XYZ file of C-alpha atoms in Angstrom:
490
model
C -243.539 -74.789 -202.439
C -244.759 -78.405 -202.373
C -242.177 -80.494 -204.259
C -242.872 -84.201 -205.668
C -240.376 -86.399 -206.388
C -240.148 -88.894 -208.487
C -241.461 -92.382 -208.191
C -238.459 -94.143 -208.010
C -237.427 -92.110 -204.223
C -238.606 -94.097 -201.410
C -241.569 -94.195 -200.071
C -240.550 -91.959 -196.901
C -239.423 -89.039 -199.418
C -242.551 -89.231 -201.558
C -243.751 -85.584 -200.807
C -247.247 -84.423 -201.997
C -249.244 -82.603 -200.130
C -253.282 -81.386 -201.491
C -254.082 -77.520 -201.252
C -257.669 -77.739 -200.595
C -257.620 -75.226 -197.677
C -259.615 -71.952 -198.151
C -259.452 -68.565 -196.371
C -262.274 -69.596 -194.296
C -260.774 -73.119 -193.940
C -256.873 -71.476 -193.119
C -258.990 -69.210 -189.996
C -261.145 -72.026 -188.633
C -258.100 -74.207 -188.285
C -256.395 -71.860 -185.976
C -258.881 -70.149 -184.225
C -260.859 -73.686 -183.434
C -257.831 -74.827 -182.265
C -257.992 -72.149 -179.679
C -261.351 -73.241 -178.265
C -261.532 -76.876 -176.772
C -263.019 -77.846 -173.828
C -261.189 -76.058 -171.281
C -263.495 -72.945 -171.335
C -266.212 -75.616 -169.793
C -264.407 -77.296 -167.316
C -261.616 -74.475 -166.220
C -264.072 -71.177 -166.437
C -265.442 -71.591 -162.610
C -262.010 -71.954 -161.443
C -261.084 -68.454 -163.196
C -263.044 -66.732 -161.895
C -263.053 -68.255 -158.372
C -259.225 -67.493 -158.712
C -258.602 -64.270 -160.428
C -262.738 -62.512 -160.019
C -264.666 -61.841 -162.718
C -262.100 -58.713 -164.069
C -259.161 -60.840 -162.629
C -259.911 -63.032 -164.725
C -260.698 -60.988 -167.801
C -257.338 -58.854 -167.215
C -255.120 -62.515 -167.240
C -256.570 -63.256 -170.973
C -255.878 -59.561 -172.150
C -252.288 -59.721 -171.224
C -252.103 -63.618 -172.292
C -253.964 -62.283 -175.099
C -251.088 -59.286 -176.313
C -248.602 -61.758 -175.128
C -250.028 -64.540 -178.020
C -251.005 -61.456 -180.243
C -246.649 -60.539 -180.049
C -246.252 -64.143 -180.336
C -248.916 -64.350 -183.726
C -247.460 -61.353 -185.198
C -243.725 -63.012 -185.196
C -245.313 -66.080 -186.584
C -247.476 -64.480 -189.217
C -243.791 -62.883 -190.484
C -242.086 -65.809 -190.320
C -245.001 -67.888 -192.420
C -245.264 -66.236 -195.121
C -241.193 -66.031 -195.745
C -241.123 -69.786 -195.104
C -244.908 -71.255 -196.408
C -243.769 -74.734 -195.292
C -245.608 -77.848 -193.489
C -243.418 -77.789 -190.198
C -243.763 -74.229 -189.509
C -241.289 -73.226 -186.360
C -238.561 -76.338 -187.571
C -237.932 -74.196 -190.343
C -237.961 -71.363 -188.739
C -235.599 -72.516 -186.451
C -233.259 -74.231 -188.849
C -232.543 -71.980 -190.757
C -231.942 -69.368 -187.816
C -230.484 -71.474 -185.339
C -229.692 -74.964 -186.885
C -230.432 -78.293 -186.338
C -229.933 -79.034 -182.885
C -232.151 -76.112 -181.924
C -234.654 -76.930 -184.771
C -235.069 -79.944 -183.245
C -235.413 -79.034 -179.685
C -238.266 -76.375 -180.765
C -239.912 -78.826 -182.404
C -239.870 -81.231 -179.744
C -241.101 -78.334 -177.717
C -244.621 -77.882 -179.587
C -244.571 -81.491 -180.568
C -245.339 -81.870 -176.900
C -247.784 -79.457 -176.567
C -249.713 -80.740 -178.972
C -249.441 -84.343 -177.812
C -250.961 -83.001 -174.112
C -253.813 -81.038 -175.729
C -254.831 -83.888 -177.281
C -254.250 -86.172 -174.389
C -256.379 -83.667 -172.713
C -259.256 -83.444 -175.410
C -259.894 -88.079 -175.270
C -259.829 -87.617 -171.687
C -262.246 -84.199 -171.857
C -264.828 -86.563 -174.484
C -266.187 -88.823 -171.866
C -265.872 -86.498 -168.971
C -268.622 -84.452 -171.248
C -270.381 -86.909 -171.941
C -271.164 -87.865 -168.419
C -273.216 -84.524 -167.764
C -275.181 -85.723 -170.392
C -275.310 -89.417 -169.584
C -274.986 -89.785 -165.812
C -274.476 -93.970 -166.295
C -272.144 -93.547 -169.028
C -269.074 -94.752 -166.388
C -269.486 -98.715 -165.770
C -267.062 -101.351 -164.986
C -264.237 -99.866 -162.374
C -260.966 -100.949 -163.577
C -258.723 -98.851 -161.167
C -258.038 -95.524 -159.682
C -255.244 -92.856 -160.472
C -254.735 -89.561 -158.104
C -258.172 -90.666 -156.516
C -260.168 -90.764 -159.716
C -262.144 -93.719 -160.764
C -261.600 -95.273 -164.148
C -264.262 -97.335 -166.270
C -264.079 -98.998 -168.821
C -267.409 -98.019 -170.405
C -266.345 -94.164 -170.017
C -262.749 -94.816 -171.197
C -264.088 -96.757 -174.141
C -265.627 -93.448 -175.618
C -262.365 -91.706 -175.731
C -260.582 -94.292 -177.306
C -263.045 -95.044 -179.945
C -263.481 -90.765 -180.323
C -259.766 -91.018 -180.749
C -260.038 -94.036 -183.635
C -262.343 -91.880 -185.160
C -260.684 -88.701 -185.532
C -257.332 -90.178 -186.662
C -259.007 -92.475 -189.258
C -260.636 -88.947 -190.800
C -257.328 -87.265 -190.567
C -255.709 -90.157 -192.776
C -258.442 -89.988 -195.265
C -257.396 -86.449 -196.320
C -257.302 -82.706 -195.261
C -260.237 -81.723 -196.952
C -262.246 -84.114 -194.947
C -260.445 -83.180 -191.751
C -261.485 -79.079 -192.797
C -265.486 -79.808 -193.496
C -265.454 -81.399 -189.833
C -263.502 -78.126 -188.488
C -265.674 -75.794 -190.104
C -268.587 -77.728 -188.854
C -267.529 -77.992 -185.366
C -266.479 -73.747 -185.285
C -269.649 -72.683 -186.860
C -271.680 -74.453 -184.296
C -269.414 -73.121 -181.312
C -269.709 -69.439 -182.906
C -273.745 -70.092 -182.458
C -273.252 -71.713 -179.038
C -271.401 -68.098 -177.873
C -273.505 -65.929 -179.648
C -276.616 -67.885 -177.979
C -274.671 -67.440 -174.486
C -274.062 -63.435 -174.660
C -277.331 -63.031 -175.834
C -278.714 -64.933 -173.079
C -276.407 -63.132 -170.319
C -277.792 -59.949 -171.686
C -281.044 -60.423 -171.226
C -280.952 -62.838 -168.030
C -277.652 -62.280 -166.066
C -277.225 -60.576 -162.980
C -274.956 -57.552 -162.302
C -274.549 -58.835 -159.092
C -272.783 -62.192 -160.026
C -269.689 -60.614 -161.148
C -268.884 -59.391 -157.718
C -266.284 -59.794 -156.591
C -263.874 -58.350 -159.495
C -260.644 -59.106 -158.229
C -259.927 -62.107 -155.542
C -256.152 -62.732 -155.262
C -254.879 -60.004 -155.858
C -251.682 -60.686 -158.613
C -251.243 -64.504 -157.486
C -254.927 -64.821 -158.382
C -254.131 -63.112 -162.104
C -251.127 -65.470 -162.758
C -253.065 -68.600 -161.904
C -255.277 -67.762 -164.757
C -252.309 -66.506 -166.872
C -250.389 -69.435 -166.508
C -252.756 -71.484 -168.682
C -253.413 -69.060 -171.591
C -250.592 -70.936 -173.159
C -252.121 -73.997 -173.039
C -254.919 -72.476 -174.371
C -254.551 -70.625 -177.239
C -251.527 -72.803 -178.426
C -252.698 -73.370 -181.849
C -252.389 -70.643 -184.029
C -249.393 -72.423 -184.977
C -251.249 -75.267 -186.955
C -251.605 -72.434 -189.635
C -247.894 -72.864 -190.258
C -248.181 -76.311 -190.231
C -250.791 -77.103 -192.322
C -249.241 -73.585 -194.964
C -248.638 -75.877 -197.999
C -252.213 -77.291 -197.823
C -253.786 -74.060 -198.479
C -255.215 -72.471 -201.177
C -254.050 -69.075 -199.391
C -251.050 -66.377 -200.690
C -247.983 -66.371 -197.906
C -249.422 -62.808 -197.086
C -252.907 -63.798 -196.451
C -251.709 -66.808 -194.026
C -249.864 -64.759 -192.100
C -252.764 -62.457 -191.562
C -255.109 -64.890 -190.575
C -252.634 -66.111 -187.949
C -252.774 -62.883 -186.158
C -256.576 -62.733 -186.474
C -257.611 -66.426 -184.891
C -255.806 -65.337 -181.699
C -257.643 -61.884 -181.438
C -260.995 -63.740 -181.900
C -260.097 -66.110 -179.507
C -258.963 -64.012 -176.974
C -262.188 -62.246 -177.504
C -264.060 -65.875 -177.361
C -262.519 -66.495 -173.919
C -263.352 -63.253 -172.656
C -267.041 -63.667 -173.718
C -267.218 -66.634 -171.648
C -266.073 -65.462 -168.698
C -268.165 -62.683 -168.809
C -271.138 -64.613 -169.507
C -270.494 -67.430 -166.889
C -270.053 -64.360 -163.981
C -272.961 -62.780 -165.401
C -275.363 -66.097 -165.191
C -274.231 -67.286 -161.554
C -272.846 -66.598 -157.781
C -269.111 -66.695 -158.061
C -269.640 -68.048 -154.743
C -271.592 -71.209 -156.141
C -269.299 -71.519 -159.000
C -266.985 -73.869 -157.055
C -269.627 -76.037 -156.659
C -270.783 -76.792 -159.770
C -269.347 -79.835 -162.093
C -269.243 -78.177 -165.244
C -269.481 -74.095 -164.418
C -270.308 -72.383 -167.562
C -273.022 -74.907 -168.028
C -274.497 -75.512 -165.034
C -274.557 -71.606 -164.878
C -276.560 -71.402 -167.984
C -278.996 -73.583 -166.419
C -278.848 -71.427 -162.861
C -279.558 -68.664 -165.193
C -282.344 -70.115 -167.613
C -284.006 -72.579 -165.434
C -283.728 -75.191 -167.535
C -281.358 -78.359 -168.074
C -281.833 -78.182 -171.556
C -279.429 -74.774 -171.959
C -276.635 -76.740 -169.791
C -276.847 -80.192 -172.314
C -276.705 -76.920 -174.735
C -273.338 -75.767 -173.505
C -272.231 -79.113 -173.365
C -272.626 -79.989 -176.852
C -270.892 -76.371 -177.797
C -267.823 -77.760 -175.630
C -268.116 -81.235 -177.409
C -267.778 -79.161 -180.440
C -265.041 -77.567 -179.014
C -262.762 -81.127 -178.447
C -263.648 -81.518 -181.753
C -262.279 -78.210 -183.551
C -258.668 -78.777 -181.203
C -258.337 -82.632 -181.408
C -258.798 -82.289 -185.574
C -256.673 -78.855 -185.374
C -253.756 -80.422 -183.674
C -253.722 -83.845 -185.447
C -253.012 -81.625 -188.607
C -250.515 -79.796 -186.723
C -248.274 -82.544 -184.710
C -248.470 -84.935 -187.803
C -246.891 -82.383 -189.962
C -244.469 -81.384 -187.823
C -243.601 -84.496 -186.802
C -243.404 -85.472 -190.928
C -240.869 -82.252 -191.256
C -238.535 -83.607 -188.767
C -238.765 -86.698 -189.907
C -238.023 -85.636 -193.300
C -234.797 -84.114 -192.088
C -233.969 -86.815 -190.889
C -233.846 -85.338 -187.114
C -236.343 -88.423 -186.111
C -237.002 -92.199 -187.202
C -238.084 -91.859 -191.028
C -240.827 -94.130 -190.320
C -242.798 -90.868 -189.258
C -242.061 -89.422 -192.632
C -244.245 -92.164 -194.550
C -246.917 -90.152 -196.830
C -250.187 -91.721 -197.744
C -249.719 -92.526 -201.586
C -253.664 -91.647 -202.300
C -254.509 -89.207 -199.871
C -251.626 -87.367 -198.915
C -251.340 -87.179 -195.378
C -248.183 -88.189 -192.919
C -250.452 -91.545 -191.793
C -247.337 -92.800 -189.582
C -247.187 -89.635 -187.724
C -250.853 -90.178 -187.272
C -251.734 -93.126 -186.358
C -248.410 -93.160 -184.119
C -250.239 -89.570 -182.250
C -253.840 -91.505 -182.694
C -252.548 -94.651 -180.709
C -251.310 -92.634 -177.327
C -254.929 -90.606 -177.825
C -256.448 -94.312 -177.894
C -254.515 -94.902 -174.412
C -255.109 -91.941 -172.553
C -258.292 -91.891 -171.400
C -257.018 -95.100 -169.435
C -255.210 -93.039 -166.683
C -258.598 -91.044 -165.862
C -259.737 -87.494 -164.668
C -256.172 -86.975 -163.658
C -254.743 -86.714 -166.926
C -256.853 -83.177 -167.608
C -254.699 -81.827 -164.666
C -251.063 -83.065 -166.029
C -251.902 -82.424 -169.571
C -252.771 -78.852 -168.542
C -250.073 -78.134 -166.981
C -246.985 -80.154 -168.037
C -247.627 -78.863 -171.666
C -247.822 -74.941 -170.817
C -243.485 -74.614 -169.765
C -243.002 -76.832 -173.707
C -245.296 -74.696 -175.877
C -243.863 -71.553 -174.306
C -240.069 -72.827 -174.446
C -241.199 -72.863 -178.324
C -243.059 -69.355 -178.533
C -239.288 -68.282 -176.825
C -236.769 -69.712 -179.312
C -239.114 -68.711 -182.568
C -239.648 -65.202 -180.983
C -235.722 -65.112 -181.225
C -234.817 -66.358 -184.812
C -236.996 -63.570 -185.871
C -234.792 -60.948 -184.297
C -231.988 -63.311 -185.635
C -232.793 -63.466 -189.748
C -233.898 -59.986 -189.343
C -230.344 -59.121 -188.509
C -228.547 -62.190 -190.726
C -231.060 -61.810 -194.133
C -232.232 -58.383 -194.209
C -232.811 -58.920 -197.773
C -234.954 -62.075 -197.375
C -238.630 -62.287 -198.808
C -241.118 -61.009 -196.443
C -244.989 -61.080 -198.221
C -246.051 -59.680 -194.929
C -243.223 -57.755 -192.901
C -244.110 -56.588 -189.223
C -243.862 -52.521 -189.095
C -244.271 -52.445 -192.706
C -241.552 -49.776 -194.182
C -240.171 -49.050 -190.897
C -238.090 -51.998 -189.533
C -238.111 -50.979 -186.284
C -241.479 -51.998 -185.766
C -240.856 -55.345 -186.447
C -237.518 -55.470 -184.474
C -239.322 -53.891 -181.158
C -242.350 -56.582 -181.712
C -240.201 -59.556 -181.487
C -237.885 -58.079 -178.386
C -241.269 -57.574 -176.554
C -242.507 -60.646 -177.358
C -238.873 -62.583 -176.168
C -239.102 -60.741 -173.402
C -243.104 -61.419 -172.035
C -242.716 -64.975 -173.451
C -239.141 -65.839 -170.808
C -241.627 -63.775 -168.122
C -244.345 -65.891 -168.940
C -241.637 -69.333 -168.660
C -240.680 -68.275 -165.160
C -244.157 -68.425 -164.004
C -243.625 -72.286 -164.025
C -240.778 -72.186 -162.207
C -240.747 -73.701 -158.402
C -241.286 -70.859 -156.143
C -243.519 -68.874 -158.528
C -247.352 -68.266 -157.296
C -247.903 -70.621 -160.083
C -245.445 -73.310 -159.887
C -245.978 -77.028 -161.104
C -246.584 -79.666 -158.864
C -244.319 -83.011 -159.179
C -246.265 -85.131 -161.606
C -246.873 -82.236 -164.334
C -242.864 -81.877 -163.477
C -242.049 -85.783 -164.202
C -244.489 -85.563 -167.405
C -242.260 -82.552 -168.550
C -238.748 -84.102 -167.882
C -240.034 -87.410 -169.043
C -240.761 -85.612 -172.407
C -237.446 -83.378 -172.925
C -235.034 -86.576 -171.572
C -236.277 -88.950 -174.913
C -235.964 -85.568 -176.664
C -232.043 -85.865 -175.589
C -231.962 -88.722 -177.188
C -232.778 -87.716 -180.471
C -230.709 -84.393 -179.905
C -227.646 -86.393 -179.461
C -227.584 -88.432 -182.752
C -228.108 -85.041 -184.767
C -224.445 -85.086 -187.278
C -222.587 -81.939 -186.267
C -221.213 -78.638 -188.398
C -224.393 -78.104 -190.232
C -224.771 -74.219 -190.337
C -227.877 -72.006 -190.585
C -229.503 -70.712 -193.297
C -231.190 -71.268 -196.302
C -229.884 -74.646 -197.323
C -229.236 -75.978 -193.595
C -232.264 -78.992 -193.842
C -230.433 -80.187 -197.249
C -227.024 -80.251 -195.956
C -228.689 -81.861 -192.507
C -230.612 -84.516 -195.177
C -227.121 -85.439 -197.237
C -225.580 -85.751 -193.713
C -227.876 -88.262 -192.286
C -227.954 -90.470 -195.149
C -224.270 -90.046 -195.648
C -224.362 -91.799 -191.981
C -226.812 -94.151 -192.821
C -224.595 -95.413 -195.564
C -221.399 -95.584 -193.667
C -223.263 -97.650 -190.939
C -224.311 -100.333 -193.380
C -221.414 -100.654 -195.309
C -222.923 -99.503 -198.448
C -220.730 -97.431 -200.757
């Protein structure tokens, strides 16, 4: 439950989040999370990799893998409705130290999706505006950068994080906006595949063989992380602990199905051969298909939409997490500051908002890193809170569940969360170097870069606090104990 402290606490332990958040407003959050701009840009590549049913197969199993994933979540959220999702989870199941290393984990997930969205703004925007890039300033892995075309994702970025200060119900009208138009956009796409696509385009259904599957696999991850900003956002909803975790379950399963559609759409409307070709596949295959460059800008503003529903989603979702550890005192306070009016973590913010600002500065190549030095964090996360299930089912039995997996029969629940520790570590190994669908070095030095300044913090955590219920309280009187001991106050 939301808890507000009195006026006299410091401004860092002020604590009041809104509940403005509706059913509707809950489900958009995580399933337009789900949907950025990858299903533009990536699609073509799928299929090229995996074949039309190669590619389809990859986001069915990434699909039951998230779904065993969702389902531990959903559990966990409604025991623990708390802004920070997984760092309670794993504090009170594992303890600081690893509470703070899961964190860290999605923390950086987040961070590269939305790296990924302010560079993915005014790479759209160039199908639609061909002179948008002006004034070369440089070039990183071979890709120009302007300053006209990195200008747009900066200001994009400005935008978004000034909204996000202003308040979550703001933030939710946008997201329901954004999905609603993206739900037309697909419906407008199958429809049009129906009636216009050719049989013949899928062919072939399988290129690869299993090499071609896990290349798609590999970034289903990346994708659908974002379910999770349910949890994050749980004491901003208007929702019942049962009811939340539902819906967390649900947004994967329709975006899973959303992916799907689009593959199956893009095959339908073009040559897989020809895909390769094309800058932006799924909609330069709706114009192949229609005839018309009016149904690709059409696309294009669906993806647009798309940044839009993810870059909101995960603002709500790495500020709050990033206010919980903060809070317990695991990071600098200064990321704990609450807006006194509006009620939103605006450190944690506008500290996210400023590296979206910079992004868009290193260029094309940052969709590539972002992509793939975020998967091995998000699913390092997905791992450790797929554990602490299996761990406070054993440890508290007894604890509140509004909605328990299997119901009456516990075994259900207990053989949900071994399957999904056990596809999540296959899924981790799929990074690994060797693997069909190993990183190469500068995704690596993005991912080590992250985890060493996550050391850092992991060191200065005060040891023998124990898990369970009251672990972040004993963690809080711990740190300030050492705060006061450092400056000599009594």
């Amino acid at each position: 439950m939301t808890t507000h402290p009195s006026d006299t606490s410091p401004p860092e332990e002020r604590h009041g989040f809104i509940r403005t958040l509706g059913r509707i407003d809950v489900f958009f959050l995580g399933f337009g999370s789900m949907i950025g701009f990858g299903w533009i840009v990536l699609t073509g590549g799928w299929i090229q990799s995996a074949g039309t049913l190669g590619a389809v197969t990859a986001f069915l199993v990434g699909g039951v893998v998230m779904a065993l994933v969702g389902l531990v979540y959903s559990e966990l959220v409604s025991a623990m409705p708390k802004a920070g999702g997984e760092h309670h989870y794993l504090l009170r199941g594992m303890g600081p130290r690893a509470a703070l290393l899961g964190s860290w984990g999605i923390v950086g997930g987040y961070v590269t999706v939305i790296l990924f969205q302010s560079v993915a703004v005014p790479r759209s925007l160039t199908y639609l505006f061909p002179d948008l890039p002006r004034i070369e300033l440089w070039t990183i892995a071979g890709a120009d950068v302007h300053l006209t075309w990195a200008l747009v994702g900066s200001a994009t970025a400005a935008l978004l994080t000034w909204l996000n200060v202003r308040g979550i119900r703001q933030a939710g009208l946008l997201q329901t906006s954004a999905v609603l138009f993206l739900v037309v956009v697909a419906v407008v796409l199958l429809a049009s595949s129906f009636f216009g696509g050719r049989p013949e385009n899928v062919e072939p259904l399988f290129t690869g063989g299993g090499s071609g599957i896990i290349a798609v696999l590999v970034v289903v991850p990346f994708l659908f992380v974002g379910f999770d900003v349910i949890p994050q956002s749980a004491e901003e909803a208007r929702v019942s602990p049962r009811r939340i975790g539902s819906l967390v379950v649900l947004s994967v399963v329709m975006a899973a199905v959303f992916y799907i559609v689009i593959v199956v759409t893009t095959s339908l409307a073009a040559p897989t051969d020809s895909l390769g070709s094309m800058d932006l596949a799924t909609a330069d295959a709706m114009t192949h298909m229609l005839g018309h460059p009016f149904w690709g800008m059409f696309v294009v503003a669906g993806g647009l939409a798309g940044i839009v529903t993810t870059w909101n989603a995960f603002l709500i979702g790495v500020s709050r997490l990033l206010w919980a550890m903060a809070r317990s005192g695991m990071i600098p306070r200064w990321f704990g500051v609450m807006h006194r009016r509006n009620g939103t973590p605006v450190n944690a913010l506008l500290f996210v908002g400023a590296l979206s600002m910079g992004a868009p500065f290193f260029g094309l190549a940052m969709l590539d890193w972002a992509v793939d030095s975020g998967g091995p964090s998000i699913v390092i996360t997905y791992l450790m809170v797929s554990v602490v299930f299996l761990l406070l089912r054993r440890r508290e039995p007894g604890m509140e569940r509004p909605m328990r997996v299997g119901g009456r029969r516990p075994w259900v629940g207990v053989l949900v969360g071994v399957a999904a520790v056990v596809t999540t570590t296959a899924m981790l190994a799929l990074y690994l170097p060797g693997m069909p669908a190993s990183l190469s070095p500068e995704p690596w030095l993005t991912f080590v870069a992250w985890w060493a300044l996550g050391l850092v913090f992991l060191v200065r955590i005060p040891g023998g606090v124990r898990p369970g219920p009251e672990a972040e309280e004993e963690l809080s009187a711990r740190v300030a104990e050492r705060t006061r001991r450092r400056s000599g106050r009594p």
